[in-house]
PDB file of C-alpha atoms in Angstrom:
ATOM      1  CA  UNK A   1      83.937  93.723  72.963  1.00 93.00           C
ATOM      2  CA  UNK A   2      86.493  96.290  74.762  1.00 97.00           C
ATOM      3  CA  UNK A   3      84.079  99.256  76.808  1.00 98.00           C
ATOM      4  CA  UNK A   4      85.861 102.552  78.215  1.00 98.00           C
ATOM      5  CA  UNK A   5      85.233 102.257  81.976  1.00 98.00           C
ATOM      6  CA  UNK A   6      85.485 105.295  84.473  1.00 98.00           C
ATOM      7  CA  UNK A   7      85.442 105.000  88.236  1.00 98.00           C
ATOM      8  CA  UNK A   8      87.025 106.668  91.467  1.00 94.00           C
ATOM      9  CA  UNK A   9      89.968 105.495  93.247  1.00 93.00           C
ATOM     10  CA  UNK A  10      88.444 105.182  96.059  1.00 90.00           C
ATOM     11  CA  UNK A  11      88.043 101.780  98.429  1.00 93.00           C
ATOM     12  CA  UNK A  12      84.092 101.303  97.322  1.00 93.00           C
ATOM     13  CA  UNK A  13      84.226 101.788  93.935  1.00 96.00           C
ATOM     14  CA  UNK A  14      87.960  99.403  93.768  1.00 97.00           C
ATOM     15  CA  UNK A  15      85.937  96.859  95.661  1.00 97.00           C
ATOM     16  CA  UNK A  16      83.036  96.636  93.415  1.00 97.00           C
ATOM     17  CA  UNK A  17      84.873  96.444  90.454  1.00 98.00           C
ATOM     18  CA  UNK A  18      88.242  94.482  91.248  1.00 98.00           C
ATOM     19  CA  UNK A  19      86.327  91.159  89.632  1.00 98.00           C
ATOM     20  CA  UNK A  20      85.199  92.094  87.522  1.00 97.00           C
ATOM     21  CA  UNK A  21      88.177  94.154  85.474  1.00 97.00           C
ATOM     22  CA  UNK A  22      90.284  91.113  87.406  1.00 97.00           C
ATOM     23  CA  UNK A  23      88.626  88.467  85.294  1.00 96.00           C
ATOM     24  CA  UNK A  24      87.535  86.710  88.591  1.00 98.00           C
ATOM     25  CA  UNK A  25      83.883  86.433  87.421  1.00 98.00           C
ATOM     26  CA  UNK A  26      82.631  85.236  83.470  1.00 98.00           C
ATOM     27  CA  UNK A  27      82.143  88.811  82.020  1.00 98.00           C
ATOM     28  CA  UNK A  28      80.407  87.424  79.088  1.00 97.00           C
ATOM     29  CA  UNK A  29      83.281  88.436  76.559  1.00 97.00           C
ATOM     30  CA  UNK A  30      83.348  92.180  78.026  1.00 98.00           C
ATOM     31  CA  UNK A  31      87.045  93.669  77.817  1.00 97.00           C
ATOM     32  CA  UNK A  32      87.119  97.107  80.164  1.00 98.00           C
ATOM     33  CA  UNK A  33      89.559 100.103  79.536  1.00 98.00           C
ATOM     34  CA  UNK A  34      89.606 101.371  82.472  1.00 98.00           C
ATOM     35  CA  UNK A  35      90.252 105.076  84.028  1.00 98.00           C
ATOM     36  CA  UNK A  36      90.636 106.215  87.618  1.00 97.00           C
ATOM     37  CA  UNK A  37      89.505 110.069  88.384  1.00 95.00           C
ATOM     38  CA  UNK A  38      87.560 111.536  91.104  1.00 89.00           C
ATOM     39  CA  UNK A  39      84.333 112.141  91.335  1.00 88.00           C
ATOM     40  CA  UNK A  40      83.979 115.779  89.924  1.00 87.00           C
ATOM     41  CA  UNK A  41      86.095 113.973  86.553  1.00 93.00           C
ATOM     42  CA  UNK A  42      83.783 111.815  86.187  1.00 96.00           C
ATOM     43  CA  UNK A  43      81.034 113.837  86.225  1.00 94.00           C
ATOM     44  CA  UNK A  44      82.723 116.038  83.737  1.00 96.00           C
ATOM     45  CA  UNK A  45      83.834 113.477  81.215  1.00 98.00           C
ATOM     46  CA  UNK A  46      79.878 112.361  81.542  1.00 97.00           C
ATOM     47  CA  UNK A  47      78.603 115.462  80.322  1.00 97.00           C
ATOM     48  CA  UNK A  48      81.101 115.146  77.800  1.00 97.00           C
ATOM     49  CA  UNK A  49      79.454 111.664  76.768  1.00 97.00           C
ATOM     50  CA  UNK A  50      83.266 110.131  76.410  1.00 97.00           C
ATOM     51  CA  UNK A  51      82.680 106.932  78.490  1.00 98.00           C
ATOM     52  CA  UNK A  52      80.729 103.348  77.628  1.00 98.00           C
ATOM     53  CA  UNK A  53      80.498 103.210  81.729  1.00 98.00           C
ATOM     54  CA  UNK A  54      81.114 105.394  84.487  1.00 98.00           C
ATOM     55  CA  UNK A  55      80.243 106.231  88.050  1.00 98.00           C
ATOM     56  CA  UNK A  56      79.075 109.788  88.643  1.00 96.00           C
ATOM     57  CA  UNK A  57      77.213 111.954  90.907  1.00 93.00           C
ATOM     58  CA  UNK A  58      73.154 111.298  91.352  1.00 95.00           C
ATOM     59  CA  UNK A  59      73.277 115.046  90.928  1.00 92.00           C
ATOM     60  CA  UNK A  60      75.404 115.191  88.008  1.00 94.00           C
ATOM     61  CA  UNK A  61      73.169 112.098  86.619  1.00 97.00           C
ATOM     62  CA  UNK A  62      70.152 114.506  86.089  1.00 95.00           C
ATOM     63  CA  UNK A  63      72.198 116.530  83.898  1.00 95.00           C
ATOM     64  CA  UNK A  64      73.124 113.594  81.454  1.00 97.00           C
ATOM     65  CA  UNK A  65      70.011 111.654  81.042  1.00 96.00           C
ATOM     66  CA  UNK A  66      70.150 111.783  77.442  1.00 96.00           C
ATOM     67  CA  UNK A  67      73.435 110.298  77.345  1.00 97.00           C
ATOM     68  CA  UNK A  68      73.275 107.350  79.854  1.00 98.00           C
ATOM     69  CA  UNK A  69      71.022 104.771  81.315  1.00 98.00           C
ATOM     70  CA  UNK A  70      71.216 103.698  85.285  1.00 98.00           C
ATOM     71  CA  UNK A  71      72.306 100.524  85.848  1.00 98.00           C
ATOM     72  CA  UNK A  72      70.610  98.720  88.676  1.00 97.00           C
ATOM     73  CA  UNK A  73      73.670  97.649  89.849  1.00 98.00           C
ATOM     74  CA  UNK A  74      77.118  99.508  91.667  1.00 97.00           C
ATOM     75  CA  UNK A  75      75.197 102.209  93.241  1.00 97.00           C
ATOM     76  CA  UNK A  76      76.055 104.243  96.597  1.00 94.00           C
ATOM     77  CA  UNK A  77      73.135 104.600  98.327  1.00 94.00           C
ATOM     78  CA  UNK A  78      72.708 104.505 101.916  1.00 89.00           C
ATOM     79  CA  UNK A  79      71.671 105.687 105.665  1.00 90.00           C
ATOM     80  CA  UNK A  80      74.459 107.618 107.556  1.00 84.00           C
ATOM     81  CA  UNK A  81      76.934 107.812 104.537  1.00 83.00           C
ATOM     82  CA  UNK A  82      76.020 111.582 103.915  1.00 86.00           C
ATOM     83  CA  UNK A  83      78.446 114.384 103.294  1.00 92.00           C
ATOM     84  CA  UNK A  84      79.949 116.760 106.463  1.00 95.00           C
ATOM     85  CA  UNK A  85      80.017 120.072 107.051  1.00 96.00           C
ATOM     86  CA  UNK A  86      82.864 120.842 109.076  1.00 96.00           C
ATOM     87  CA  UNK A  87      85.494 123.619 109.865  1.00 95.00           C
ATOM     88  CA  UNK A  88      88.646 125.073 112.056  1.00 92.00           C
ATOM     89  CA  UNK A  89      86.080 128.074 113.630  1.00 89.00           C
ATOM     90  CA  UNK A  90      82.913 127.285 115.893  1.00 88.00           C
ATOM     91  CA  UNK A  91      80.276 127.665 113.584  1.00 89.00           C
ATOM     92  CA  UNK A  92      76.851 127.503 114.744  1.00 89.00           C
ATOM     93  CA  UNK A  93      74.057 125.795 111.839  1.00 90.00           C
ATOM     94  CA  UNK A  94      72.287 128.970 112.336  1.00 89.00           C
ATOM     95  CA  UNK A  95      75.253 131.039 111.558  1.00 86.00           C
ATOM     96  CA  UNK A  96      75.344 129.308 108.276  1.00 86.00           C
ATOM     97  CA  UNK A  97      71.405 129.597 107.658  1.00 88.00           C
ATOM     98  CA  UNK A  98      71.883 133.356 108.052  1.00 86.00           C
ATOM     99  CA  UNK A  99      75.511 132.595 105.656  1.00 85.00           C
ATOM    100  CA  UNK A 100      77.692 134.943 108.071  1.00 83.00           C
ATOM    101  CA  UNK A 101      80.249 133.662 110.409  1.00 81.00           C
ATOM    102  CA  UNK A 102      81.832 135.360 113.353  1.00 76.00           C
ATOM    103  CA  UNK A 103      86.247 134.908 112.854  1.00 70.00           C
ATOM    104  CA  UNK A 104      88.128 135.966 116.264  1.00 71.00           C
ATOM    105  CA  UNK A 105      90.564 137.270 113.754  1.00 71.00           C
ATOM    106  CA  UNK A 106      88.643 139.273 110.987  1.00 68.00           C
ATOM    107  CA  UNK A 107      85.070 139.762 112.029  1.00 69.00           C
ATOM    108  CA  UNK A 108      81.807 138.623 110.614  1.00 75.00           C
ATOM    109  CA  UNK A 109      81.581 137.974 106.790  1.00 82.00           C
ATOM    110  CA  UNK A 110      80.049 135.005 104.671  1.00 87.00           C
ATOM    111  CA  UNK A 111      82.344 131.962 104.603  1.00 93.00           C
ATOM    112  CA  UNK A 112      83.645 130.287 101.603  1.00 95.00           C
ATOM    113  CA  UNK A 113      83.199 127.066 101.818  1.00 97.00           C
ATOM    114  CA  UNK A 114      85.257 124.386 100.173  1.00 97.00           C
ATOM    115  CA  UNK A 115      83.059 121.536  97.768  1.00 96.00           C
ATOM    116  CA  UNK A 116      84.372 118.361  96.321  1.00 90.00           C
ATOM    117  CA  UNK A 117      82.468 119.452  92.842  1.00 87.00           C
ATOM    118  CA  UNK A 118      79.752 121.443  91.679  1.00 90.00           C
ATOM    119  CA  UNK A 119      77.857 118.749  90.318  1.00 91.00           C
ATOM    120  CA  UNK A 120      78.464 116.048  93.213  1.00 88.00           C
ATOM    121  CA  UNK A 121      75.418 115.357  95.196  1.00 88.00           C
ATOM    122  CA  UNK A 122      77.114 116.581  98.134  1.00 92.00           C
ATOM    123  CA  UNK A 123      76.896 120.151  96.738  1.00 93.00           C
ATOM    124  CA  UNK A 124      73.304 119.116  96.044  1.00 90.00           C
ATOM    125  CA  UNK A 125      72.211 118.277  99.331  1.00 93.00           C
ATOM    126  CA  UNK A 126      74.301 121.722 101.020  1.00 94.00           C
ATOM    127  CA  UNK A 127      72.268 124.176  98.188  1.00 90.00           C
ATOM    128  CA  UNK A 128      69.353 122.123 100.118  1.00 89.00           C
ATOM    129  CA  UNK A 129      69.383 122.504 103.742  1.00 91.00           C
ATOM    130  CA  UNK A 130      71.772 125.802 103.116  1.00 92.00           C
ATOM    131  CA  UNK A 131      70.030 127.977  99.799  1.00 89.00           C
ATOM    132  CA  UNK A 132      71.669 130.971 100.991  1.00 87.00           C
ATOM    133  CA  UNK A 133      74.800 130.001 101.076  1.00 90.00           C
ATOM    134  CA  UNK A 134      76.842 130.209  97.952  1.00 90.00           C
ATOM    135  CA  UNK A 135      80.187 131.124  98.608  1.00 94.00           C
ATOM    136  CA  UNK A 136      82.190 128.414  96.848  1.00 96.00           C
ATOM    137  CA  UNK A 137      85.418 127.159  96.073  1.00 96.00           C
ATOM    138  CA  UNK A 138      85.988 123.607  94.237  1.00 94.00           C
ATOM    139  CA  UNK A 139      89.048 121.532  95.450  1.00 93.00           C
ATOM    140  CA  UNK A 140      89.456 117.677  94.625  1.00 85.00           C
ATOM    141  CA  UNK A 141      87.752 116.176  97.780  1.00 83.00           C
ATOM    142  CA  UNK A 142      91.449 115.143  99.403  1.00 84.00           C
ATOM    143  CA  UNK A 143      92.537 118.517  99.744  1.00 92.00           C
ATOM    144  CA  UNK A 144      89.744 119.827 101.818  1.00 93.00           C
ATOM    145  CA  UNK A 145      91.266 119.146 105.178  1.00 93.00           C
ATOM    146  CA  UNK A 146      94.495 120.825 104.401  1.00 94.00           C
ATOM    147  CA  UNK A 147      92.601 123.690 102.768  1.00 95.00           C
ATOM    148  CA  UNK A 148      90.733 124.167 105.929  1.00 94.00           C
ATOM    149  CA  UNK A 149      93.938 123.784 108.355  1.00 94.00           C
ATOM    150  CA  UNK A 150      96.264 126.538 106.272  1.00 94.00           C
ATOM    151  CA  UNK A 151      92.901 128.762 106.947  1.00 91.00           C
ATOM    152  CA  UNK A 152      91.892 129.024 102.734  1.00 95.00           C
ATOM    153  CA  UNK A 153      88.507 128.085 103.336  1.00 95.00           C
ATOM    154  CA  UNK A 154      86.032 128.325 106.353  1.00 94.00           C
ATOM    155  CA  UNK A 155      84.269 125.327 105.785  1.00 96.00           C
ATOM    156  CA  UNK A 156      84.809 122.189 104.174  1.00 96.00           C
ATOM    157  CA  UNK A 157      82.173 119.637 102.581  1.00 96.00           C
ATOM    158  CA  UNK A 158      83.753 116.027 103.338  1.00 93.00           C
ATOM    159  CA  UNK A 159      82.818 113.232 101.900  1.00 85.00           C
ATOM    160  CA  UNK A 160      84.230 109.360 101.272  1.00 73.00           C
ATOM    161  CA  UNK A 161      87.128 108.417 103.776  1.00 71.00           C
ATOM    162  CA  UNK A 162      87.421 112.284 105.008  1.00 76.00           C
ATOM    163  CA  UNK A 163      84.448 110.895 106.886  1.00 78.00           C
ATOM    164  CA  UNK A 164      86.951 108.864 108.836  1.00 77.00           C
ATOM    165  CA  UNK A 165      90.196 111.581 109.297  1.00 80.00           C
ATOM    166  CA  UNK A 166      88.751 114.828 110.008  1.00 89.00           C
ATOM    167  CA  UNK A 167      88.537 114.848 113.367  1.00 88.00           C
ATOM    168  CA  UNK A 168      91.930 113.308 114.181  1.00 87.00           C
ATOM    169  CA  UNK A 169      93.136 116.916 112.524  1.00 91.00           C
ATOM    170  CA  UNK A 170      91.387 118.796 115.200  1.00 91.00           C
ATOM    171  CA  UNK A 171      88.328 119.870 112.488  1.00 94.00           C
ATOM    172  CA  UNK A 172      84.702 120.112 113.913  1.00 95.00           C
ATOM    173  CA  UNK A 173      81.322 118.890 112.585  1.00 95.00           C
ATOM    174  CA  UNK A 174      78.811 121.068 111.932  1.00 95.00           C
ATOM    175  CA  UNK A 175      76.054 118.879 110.555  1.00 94.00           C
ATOM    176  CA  UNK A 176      75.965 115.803 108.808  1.00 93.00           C
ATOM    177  CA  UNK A 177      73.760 116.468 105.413  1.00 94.00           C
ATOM    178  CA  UNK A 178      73.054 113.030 104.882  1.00 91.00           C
ATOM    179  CA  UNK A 179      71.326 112.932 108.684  1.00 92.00           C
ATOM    180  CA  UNK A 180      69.729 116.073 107.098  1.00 93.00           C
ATOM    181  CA  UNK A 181      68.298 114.416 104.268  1.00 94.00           C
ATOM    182  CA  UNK A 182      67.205 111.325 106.100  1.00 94.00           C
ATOM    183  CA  UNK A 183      65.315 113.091 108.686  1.00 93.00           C
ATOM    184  CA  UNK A 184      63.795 115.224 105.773  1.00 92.00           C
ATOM    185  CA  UNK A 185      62.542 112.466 103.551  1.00 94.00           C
ATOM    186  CA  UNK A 186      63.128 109.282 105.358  1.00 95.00           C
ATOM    187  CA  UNK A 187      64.706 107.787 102.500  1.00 95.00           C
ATOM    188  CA  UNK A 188      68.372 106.937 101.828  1.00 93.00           C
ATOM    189  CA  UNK A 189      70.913 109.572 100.051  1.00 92.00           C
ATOM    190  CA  UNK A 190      71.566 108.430  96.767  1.00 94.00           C
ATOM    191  CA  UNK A 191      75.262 109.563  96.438  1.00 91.00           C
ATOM    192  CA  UNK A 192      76.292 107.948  93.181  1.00 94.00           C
ATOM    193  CA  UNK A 193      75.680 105.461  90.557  1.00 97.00           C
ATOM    194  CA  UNK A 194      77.130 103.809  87.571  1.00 98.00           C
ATOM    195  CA  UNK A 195      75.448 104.437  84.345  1.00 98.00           C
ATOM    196  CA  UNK A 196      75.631 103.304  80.980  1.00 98.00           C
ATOM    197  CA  UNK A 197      76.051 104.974  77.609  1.00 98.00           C
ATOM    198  CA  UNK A 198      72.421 105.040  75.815  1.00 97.00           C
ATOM    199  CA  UNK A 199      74.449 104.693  72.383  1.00 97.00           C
ATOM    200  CA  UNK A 200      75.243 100.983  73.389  1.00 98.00           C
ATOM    201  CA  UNK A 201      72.794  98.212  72.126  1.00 97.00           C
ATOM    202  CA  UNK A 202      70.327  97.461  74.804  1.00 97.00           C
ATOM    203  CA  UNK A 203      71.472  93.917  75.209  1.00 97.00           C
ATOM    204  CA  UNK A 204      75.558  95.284  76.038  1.00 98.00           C
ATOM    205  CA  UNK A 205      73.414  97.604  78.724  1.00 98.00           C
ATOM    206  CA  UNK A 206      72.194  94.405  80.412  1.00 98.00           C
ATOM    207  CA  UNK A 207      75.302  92.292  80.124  1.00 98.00           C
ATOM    208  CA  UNK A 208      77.075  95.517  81.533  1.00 98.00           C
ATOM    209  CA  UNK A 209      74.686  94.997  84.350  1.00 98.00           C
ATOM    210  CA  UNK A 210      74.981  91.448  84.858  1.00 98.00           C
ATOM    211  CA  UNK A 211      78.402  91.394  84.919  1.00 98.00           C
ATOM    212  CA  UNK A 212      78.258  94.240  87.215  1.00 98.00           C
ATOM    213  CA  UNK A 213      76.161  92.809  89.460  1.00 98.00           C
ATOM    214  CA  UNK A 214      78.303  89.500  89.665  1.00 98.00           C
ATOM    215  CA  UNK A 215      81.109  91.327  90.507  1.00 98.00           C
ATOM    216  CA  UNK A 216      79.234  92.666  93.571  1.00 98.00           C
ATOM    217  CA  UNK A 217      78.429  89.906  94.679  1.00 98.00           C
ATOM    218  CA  UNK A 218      81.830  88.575  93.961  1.00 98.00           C
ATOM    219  CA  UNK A 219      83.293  91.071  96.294  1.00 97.00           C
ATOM    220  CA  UNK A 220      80.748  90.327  98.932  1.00 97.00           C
ATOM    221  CA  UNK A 221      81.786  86.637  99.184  1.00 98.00           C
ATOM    222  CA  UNK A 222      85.459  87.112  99.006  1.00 97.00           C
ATOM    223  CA  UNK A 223      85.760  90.441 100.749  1.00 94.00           C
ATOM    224  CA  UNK A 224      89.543  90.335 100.892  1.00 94.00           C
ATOM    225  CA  UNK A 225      90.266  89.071  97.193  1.00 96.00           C
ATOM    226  CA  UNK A 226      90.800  92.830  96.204  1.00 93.00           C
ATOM    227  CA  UNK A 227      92.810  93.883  99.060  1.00 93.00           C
ATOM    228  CA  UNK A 228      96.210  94.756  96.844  1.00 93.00           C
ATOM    229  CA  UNK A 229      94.140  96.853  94.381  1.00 95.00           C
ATOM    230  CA  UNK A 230      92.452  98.300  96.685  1.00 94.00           C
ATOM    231  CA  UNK A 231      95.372  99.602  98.601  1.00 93.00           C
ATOM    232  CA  UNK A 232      96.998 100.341  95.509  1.00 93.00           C
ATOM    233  CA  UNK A 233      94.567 102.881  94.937  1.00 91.00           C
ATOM    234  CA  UNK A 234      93.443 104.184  98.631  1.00 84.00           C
ATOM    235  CA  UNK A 235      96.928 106.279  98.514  1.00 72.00           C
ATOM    236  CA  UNK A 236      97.835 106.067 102.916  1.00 69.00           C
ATOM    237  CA  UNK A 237      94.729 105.126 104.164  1.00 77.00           C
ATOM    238  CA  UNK A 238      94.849 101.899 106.868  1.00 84.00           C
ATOM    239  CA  UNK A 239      93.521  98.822 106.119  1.00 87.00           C
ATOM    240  CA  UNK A 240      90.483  99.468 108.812  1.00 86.00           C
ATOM    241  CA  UNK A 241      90.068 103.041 107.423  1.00 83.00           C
ATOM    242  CA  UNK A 242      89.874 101.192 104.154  1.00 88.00           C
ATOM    243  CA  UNK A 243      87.368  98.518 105.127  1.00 87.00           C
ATOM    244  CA  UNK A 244      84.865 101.417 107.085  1.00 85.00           C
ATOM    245  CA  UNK A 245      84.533 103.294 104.221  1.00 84.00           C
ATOM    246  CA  UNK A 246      83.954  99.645 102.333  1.00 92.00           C
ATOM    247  CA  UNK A 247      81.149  99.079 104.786  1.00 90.00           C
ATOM    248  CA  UNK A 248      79.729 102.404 104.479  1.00 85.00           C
ATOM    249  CA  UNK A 249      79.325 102.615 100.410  1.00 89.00           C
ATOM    250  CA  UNK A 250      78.781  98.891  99.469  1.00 95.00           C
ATOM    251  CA  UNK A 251      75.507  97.431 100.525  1.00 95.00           C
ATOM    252  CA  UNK A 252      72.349  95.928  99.055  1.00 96.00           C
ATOM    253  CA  UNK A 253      71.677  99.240  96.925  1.00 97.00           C
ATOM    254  CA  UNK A 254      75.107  98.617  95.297  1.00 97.00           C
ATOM    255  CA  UNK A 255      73.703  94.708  94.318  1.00 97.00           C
ATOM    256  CA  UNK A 256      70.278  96.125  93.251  1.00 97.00           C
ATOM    257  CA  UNK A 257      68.224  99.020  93.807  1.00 97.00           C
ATOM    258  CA  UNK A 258      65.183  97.673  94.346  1.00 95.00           C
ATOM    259  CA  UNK A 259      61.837  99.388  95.290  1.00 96.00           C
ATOM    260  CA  UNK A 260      63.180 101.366  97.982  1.00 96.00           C
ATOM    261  CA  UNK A 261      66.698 102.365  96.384  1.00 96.00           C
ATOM    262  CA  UNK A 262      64.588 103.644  92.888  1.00 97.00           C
ATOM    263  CA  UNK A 263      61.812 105.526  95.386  1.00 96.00           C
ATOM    264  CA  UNK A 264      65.106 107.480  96.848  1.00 96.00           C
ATOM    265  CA  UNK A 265      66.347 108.731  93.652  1.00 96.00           C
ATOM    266  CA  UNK A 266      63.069 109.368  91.984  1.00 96.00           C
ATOM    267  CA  UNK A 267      62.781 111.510  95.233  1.00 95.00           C
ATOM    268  CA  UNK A 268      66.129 113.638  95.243  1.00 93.00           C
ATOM    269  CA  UNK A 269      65.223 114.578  91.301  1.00 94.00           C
ATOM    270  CA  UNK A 270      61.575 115.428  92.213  1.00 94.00           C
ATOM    271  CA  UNK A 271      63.225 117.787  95.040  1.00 92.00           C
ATOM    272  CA  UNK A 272      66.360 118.767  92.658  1.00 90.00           C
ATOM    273  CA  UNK A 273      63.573 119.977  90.249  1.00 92.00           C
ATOM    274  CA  UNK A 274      61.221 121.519  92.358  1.00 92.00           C
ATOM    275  CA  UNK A 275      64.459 123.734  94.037  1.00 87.00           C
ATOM    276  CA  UNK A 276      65.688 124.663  90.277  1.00 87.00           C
ATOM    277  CA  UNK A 277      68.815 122.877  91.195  1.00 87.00           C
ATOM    278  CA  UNK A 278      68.621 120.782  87.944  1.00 90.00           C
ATOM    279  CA  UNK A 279      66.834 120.650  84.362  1.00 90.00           C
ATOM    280  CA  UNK A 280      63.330 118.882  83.957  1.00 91.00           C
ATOM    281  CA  UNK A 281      64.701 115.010  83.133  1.00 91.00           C
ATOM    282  CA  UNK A 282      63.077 113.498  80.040  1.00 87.00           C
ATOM    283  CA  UNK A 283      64.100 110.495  79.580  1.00 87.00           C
ATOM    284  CA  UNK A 284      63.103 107.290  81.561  1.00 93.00           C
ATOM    285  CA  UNK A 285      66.525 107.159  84.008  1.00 96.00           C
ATOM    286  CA  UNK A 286      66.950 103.304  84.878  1.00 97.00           C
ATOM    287  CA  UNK A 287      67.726  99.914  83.239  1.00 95.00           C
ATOM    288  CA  UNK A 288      64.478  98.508  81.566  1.00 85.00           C
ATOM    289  CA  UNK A 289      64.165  95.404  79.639  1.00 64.00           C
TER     290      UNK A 289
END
């Protein structure tokens, strides 16, 4: 049985799934067709419903319930793996809680701030701890930095590797939303997950999963078996840049959710709803047998 499979680029999402598109685990007769887009694609082509499998936003997720099922598996969850806020001008968190920033060079005025997609949970988490501020321009997440450098935007949201660069390029932190979320609810930030199209029998759902989840584990055993895909996708970044953001995404959420990792998202669409930042979900969201 051939599936349409969507995921990032990007060194976590390569690593999880380099077995298992690779062949290097049994996947049960599964044949993958696979496409690479960022984030904000994937969310797109989600609410489009043209995927048997795809990674997405948790905040995008809410919007497609109807259409896919969470697997239990592949998911980026995590403490201290949040999006940054960060910019070229000293901005102060209370500057952006009252949305007005004070330029050297053209006054005070709201900033426009740069986001890797409307629907990523990134975006989520900044309507969160910043309601007011809603001046917003959507770039692919890898042009953020330079957007922010040739002065287009005032601040950036940064989130995967940018994690890593931005400060090598002179740019300056102004909080870390994921620290903001953590201290807010104690729970990790569920960033993304891979979900599962609710048109497939239930029993391909599971064997998605399954196979899924072997291929985690996979990766965790034989952490360097991926290493040419993997680079082939991560564009320049180093082999320890590479391996950091690895260490950051991929952890025992992205093997199983458990308890604590279903508690975290039932919590961000409890708060999403509650805020009006997404529709009333109707549908049971996970994996059940």
């Amino acid at each position: 049985m051939k599936l349409t499979l969507g995921f990032s680029p990007c060194p976590n999402d390569t690593f999880i799934f380099d077995a298992l598109i690779h062949h290097k685990i049994d996947t049960e007769g599964l044949e993958f067709e696979v496409f690479y887009d960022d984030v904000e694609t994937l969310n797109q082509k989600a609410f489009r419903g043209e995927l048997d499998i795809t990674k997405l936003s948790y905040h995008a997720f809410a919007y497609v319930t109807d259409k896919y099922v969470l697997l239990d598996s592949g998911s980026a969850l995590g403490f201290g793996v949040g999006p940054l806020l960060i910019s070229n001008l000293e901005i102060s968190i209370s500057d952006l809680e009252k949305n007005l920033i004070h330029d050297p060079k053209s006054g005070s005025r709201n900033p426009l701030i740069g986001i890797p997609g409307k629907y990523t949970t990134a975006n989520f988490l900044l309507g969160l701890a910043f309601p007011e501020a809603t001046n917003k321009q959507v770039l692919v997440f890898s042009e953020i930095e330079d957007a922010l450098l040739d002065n287009r935007i005032d601040i950036g949201l940064i989130i995967h590797e940018n994690r890593f660069t931005y400060q090598d390029k002179g740019l300056k932190k102004i909080i870390d939303l994921g620290d903001y979320w953590e201290k807010r609810t104690g729970c990790a930030i569920p960033l993304g997950g891979i979900v599962a199209n609710r048109n497939l029998p239930l029993d391909v759902q599971h064997k998605i999963n399954r196979v899924l989840r072997k291929s985690v584990e996979f990766a965790f055993a034989n952490p360097k078996s991926g290493l040419a895909f993997i680079k082939q996708h991560a564009q320049e970044m180093s082999e320890e840049v590479m391996y950091k953001h690895i260490e950051l995404y991929v952890n025992q959420y992205s093997i199983e959710l458990g308890e604590e990792g279903r508690k975290a998202i039932n919590l961000m669409f409890d708060t999403a709803l509650e805020k009006g930042i997404i529709p009333e979900v109707k549908q049971g969201i996970f994996l059940t047998d």
